[in-house]
Short mmCIF file of C-alpha atoms and ligand atoms in Angstrom, two decimals:
data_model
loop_
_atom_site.label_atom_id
_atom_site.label_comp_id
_atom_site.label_asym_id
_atom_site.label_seq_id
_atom_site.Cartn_x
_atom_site.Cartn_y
_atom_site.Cartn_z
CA UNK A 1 0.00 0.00 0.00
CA UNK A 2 1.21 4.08 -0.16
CA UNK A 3 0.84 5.40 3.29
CA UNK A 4 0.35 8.43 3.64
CA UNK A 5 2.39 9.92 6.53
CA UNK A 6 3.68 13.05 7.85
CA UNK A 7 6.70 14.52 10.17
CA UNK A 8 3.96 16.83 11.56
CA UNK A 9 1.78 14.86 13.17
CA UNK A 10 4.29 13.31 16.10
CA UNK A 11 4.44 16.67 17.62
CA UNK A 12 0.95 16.76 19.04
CA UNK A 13 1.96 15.40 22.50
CA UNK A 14 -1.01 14.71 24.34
CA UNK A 15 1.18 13.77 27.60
CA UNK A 16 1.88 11.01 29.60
CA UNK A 17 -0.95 7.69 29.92
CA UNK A 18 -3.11 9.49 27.02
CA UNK A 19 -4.16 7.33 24.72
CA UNK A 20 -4.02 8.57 21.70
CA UNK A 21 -0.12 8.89 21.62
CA UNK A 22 2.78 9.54 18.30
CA UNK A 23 3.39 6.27 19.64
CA UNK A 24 0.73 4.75 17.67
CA UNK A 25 2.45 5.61 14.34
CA UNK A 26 5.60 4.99 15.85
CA UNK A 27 4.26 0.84 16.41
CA UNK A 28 2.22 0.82 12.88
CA UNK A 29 5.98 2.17 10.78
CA UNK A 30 7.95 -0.33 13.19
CA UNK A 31 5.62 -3.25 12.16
CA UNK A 32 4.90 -1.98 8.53
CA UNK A 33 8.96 -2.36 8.44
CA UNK A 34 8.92 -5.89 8.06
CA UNK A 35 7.06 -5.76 4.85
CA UNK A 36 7.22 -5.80 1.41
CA UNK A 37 5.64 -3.15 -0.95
CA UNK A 38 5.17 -0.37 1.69
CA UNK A 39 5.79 3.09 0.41
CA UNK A 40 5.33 6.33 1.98
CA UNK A 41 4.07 9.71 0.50
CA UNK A 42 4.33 12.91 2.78
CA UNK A 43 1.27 15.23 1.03
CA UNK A 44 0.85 18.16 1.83
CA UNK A 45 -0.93 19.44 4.63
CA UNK A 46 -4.93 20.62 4.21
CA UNK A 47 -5.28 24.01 2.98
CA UNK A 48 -7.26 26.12 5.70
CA UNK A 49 -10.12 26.45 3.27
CA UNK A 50 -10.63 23.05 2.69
CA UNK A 51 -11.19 22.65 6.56
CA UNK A 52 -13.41 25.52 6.77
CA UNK A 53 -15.70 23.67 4.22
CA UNK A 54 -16.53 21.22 7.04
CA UNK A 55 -16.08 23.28 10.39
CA UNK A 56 -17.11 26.66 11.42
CA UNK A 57 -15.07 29.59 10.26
CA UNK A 58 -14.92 30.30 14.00
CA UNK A 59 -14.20 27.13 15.68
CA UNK A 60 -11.55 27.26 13.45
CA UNK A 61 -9.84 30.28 15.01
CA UNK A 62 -10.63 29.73 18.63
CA UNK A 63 -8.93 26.32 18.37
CA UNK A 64 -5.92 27.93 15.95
CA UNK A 65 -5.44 30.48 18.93
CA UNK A 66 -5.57 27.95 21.47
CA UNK A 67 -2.58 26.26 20.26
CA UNK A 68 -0.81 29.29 19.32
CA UNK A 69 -0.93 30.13 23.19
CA UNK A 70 0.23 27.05 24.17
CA UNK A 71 -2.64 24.45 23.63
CA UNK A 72 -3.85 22.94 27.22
CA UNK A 73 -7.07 20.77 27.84
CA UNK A 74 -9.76 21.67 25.30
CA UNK A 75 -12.01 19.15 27.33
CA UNK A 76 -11.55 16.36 29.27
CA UNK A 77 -9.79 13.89 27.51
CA UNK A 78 -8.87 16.58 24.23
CA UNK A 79 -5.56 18.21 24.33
CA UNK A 80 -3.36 20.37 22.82
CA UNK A 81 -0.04 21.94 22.21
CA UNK A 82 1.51 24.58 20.03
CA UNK A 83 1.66 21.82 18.11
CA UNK A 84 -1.59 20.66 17.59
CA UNK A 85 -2.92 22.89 14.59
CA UNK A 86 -0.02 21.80 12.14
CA UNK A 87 -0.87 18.11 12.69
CA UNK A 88 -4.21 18.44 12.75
CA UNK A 89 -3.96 20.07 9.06
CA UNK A 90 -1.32 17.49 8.26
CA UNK A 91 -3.31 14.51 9.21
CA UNK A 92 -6.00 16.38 7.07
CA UNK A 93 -3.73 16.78 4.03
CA UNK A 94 -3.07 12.86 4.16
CA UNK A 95 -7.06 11.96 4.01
CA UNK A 96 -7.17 14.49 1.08
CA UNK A 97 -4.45 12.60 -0.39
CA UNK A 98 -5.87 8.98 -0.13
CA UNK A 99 -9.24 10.08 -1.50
CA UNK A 100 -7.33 11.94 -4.26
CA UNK A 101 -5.55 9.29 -5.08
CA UNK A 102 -7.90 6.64 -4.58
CA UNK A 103 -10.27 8.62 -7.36
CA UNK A 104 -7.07 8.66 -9.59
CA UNK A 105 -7.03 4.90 -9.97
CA UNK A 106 -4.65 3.96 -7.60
CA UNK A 107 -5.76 0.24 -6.02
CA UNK A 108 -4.47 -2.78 -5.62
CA UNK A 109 -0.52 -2.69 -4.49
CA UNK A 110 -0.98 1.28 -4.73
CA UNK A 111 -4.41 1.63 -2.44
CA UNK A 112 -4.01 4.68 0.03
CA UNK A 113 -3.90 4.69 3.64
CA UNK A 114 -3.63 8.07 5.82
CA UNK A 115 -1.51 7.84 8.80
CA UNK A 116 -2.58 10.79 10.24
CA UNK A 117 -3.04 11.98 13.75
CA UNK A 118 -5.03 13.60 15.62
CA UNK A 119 -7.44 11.15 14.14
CA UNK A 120 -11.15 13.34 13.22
CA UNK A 121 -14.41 11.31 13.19
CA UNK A 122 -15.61 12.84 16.72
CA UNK A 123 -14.55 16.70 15.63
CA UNK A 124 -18.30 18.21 14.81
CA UNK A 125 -18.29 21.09 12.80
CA UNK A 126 -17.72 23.33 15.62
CA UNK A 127 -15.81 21.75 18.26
CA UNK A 128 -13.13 19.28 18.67
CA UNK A 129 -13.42 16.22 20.63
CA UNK A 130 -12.74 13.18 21.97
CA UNK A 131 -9.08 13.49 21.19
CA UNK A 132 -10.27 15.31 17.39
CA UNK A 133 -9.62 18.63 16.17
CA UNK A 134 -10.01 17.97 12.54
CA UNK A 135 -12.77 15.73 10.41
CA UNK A 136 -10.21 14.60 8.37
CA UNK A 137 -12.70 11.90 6.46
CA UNK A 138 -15.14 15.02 5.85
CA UNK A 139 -12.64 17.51 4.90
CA UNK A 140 -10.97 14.51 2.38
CA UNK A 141 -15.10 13.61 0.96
CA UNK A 142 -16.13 17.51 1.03
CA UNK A 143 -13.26 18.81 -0.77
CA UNK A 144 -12.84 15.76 -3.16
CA UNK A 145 -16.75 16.59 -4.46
CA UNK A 146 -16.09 20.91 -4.35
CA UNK A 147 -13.41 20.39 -5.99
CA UNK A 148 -15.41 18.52 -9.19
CA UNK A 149 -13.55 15.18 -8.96
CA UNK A 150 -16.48 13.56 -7.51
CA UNK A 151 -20.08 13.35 -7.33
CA UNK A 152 -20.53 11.17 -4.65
CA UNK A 153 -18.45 9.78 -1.78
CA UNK A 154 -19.10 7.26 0.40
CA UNK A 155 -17.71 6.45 3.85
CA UNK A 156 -17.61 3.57 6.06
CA UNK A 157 -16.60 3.98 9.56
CA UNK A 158 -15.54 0.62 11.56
CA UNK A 159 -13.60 2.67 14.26
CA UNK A 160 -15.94 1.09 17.79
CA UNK A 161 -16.90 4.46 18.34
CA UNK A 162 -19.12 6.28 16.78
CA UNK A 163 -18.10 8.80 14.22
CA UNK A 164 -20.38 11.76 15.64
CA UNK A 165 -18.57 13.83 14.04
CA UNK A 166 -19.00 13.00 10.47
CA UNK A 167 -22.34 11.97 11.27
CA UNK A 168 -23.28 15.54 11.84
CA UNK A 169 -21.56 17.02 9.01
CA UNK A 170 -23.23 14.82 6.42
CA UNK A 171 -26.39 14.06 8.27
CA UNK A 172 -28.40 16.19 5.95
CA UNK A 173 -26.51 16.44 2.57
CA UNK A 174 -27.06 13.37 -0.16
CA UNK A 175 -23.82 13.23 -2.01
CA UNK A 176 -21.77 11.74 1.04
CA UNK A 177 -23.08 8.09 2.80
CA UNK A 178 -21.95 8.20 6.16
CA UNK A 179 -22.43 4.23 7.49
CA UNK A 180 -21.05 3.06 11.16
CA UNK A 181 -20.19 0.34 13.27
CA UNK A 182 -19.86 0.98 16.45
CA UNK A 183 -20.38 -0.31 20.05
CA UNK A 184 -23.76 0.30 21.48
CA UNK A 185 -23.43 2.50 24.32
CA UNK A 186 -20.11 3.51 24.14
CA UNK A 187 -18.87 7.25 24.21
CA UNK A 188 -20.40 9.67 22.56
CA UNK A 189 -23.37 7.84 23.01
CA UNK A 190 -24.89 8.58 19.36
CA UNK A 191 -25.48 6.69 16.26
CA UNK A 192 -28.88 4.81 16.75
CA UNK A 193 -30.61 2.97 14.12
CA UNK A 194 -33.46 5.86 13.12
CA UNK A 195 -30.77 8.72 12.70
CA UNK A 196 -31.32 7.94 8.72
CA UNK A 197 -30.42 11.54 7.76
CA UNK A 198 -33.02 14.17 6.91
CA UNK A 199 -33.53 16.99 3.39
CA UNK A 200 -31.65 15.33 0.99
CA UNK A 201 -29.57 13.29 2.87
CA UNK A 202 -32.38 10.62 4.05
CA UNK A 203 -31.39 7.41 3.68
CA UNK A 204 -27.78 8.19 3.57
CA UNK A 205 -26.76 7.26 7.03
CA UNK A 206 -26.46 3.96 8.09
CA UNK A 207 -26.09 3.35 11.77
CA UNK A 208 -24.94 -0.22 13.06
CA UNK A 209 -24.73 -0.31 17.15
CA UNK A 210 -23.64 -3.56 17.76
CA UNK A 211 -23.69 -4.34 21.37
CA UNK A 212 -20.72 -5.45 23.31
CA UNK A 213 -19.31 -8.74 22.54
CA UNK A 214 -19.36 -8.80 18.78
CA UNK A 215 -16.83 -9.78 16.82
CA UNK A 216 -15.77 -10.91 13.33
CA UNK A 217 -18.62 -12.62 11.96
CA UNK A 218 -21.23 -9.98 13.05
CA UNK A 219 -19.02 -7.26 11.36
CA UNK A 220 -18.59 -9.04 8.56
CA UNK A 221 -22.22 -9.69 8.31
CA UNK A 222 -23.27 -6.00 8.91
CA UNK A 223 -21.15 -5.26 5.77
CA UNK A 224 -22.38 -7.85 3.51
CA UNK A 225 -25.92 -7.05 4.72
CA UNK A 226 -25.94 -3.49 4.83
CA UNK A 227 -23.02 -1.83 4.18
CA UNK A 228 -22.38 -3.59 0.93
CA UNK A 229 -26.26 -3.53 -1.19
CA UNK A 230 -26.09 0.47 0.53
CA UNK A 231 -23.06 1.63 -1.10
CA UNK A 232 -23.30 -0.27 -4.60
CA UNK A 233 -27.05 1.43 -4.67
CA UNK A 234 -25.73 4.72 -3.96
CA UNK A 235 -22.89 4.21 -6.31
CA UNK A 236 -20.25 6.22 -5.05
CA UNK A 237 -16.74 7.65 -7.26
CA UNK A 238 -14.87 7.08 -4.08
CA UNK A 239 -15.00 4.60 -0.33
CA UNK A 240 -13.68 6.01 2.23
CA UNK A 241 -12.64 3.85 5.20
CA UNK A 242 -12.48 6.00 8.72
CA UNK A 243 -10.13 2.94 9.87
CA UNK A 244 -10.17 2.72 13.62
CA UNK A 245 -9.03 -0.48 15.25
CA UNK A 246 -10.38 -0.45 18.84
CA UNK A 247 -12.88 -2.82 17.99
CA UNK A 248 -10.00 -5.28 18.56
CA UNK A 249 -10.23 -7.84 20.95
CA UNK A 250 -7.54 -6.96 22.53
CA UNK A 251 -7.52 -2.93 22.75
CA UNK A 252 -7.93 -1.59 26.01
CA UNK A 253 -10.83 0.80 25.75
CA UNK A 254 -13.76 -1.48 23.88
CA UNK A 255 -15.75 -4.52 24.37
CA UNK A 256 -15.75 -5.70 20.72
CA UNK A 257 -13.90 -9.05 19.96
CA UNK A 258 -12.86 -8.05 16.28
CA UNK A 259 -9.24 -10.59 15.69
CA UNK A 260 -6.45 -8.83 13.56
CA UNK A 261 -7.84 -11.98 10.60
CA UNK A 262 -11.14 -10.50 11.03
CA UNK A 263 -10.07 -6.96 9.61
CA UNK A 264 -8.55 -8.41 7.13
CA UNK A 265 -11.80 -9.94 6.50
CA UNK A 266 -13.26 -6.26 6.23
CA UNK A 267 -10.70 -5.46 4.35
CA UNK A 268 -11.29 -7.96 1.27
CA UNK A 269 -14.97 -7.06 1.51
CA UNK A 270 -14.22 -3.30 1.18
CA UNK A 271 -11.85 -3.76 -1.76
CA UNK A 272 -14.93 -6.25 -3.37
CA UNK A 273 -17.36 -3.37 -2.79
CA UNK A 274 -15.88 -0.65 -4.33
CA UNK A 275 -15.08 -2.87 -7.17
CA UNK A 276 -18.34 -3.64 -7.68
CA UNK A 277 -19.67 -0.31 -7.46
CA UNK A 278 -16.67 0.94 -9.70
CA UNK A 279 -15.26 3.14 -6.98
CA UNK A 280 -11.88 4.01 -5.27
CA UNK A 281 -11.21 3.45 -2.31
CA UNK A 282 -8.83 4.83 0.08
CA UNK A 283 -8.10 4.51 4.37
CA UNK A 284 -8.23 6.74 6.92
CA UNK A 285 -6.38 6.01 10.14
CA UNK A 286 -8.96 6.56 13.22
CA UNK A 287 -8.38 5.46 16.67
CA UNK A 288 -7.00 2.29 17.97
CA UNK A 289 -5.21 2.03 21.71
CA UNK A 290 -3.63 -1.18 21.54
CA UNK A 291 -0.22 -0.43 20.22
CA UNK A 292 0.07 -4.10 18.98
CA UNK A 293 -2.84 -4.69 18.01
CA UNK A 294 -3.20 -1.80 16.78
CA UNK A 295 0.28 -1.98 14.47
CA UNK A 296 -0.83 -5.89 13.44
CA UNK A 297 -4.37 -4.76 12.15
CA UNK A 298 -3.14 -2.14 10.24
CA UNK A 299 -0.18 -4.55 8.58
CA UNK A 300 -3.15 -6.89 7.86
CA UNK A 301 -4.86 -4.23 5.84
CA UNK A 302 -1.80 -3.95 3.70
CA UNK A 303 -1.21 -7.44 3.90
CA UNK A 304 -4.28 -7.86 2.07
CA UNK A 305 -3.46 -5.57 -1.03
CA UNK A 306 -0.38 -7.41 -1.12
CA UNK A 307 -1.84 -10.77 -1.69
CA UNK A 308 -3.02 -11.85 1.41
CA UNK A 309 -6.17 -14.13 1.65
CA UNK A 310 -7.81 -13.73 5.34
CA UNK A 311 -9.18 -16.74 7.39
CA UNK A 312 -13.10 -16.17 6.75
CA UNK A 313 -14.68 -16.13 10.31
CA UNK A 314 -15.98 -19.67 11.52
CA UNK A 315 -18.15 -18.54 14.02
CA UNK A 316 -21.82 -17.72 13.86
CA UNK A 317 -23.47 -14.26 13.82
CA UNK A 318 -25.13 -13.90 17.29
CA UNK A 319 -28.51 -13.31 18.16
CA UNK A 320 -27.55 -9.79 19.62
CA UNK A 321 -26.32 -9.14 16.27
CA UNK A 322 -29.26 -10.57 14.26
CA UNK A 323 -31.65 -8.28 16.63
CA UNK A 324 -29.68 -4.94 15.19
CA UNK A 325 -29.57 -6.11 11.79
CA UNK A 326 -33.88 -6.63 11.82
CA UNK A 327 -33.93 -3.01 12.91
CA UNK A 328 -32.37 -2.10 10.74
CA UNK A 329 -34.25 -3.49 7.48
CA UNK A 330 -37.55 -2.21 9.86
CA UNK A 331 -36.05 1.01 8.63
CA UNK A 332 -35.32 -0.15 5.16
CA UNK A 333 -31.58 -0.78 4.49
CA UNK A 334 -30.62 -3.49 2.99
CA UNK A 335 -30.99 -5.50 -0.07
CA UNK A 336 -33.84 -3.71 -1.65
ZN1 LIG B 1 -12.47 4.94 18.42
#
């Protein structure tokens, strides 16, 4: 795979025992350095305007002046340094990248995948948090479409939390399909089944809260379900993937039992669904707390475009799964 990765975005320092640490790209390079085929790309970072096409002109400010003075807690578990503002817009000039290149042609050995941080699915349009600053999946779908080299992007976000963030931004627009799978219950809280989207964007979000306890099988059934029919229908130019890996069975801060074979599992399915629906696709690193894990599931995901066949799941989908999954085609998803 091209990686997209940048200097920039191991100087937000978020202090000691935080989570979201530049030693989470530190493990993914380290383990990435053991294979073949990897190449790295340092784009450049997002233009201001691109961000302010997702965010508000003056959440934009406040949180550029807040780092300029130092950075400091934003909220409880979001924080800053001086830092902060230059990886933020670098980890947003590496989304813009993937989906660039991912609507260029590049698949296969070349597919894209961001290694940005902050990562951006909580940031709303006018407010970071939960450890994001910038939507760097938005900015990368909004400013691929403004910018005429798409119609219609669509984004799948298997991060265990839900992607509020983008959520919001799109909830009401129809050329960008937000979908999500994410842990019922778990912070922020949102993403229920009946948030559909309203105006033009009904029917263009797609939430799956999976309660705790499910693993490979039920992901890989909410994609083949749901995910799948959904984004061949709405025929997207480009997939985004807003790649977290704290669904992992093993991360420290989720209840999911995803195995680092069952995202490769994801992975082929992805790469089968935006061939079918003649799209691009491209990765967006999200969150992910498990430095091993979190290094291994990522290496799977290249492993994959580099020939790698995954281990389907053996297990069966379970009934707390199945229960979601009739909600949802209550509400009409699915294969129409
Ligand atoms: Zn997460």
């Amino acid at each position: 795979m091209n990686f997209g990765y940048h200097e920039d975005c191991l100087d937000h320092q978020t202090g000691y025992r935080h989570p979201e640490s530049p030693d989470r790209l530190r493990a993914i390079r380290r383990s990435l350095s053991r294979q073949h085929g990897v190449e790295y790309v340092a784009a450049d970072p997002a233009p201001e305007s691109a961000v302010t096409a997702v965010h508000d002109a003056g959440y934009v400010s406040a949180i550029k002046e807040f780092c300029d003075d130092g950075g400091g807690d934003w909220d409880d578990d979001t924080v800053a340094v001086e830092a902060t503002w230059d990886a933020a817009l670098a980890a947003a000039g590496q989304a813009m990248w993937a989906a660039e290149r991912a609507l260029a042609g590049d698949d296969g050995r070349d597919t894209p995948f961001a290694l940005g941080r902050p990562p951006g699915h909580h940031a709303v349009a006018d407010d970071a948090m939960g450890f994001c600053f910038v939507n760097n999946a938005a900015v990368a779908a909004r400013s691929v479409i403004d910018e005429g080299d798409a119609d219609r992007v669509a984004i799948l976000d298997w991060d265990v939390h839900h992607g509020n963030g983008i959520h919001d931004i799109f909830y009401d627009v129809g050329d960008v399909y937000y979908a999500s799978i994410h842990e019922d219950g778990l912070y922020p809280g949102s993403g229920d089944v009946d948030e559909t989207g309203e105006g033009e964007g009904e029917g263009t979000t797609l939430n799956v809260p999976l309660l705790p306890g499910c693993g490979d099988a039920d992901y890989c059934a909410a994609i083949d379900d749901f995910v799948g029919p959904e984004f061949v229908a709405f025929d997207p130019d480009v997939i985004l993937v807003s790649a977290g890996f704290d669904a992992h069975r093993h991360d420290p801060i989720s209840r999911m039992r995803v195995s680092t074979e069952g995202y490769g599992a994801l992975t082929t399915r992805m790469r089968d669904i935006a061939e079918e629906a003649d799209a691009g696709l491209g990765f967006v690193l999200e969150g992910g707390y498990g430095l091993d894990t979190l290094a291994e599931s990522v290496t799977m995901v290249h492993e994959v475009f580099d020939g790698r066949e995954p281990v389907e799941p053996d297990e069966e989908v379970k009934d707390r799964a199945t229960k979601v999954f009739a909600d949802l085609r209550d509400q009409g998803f699915g294969e129409k």
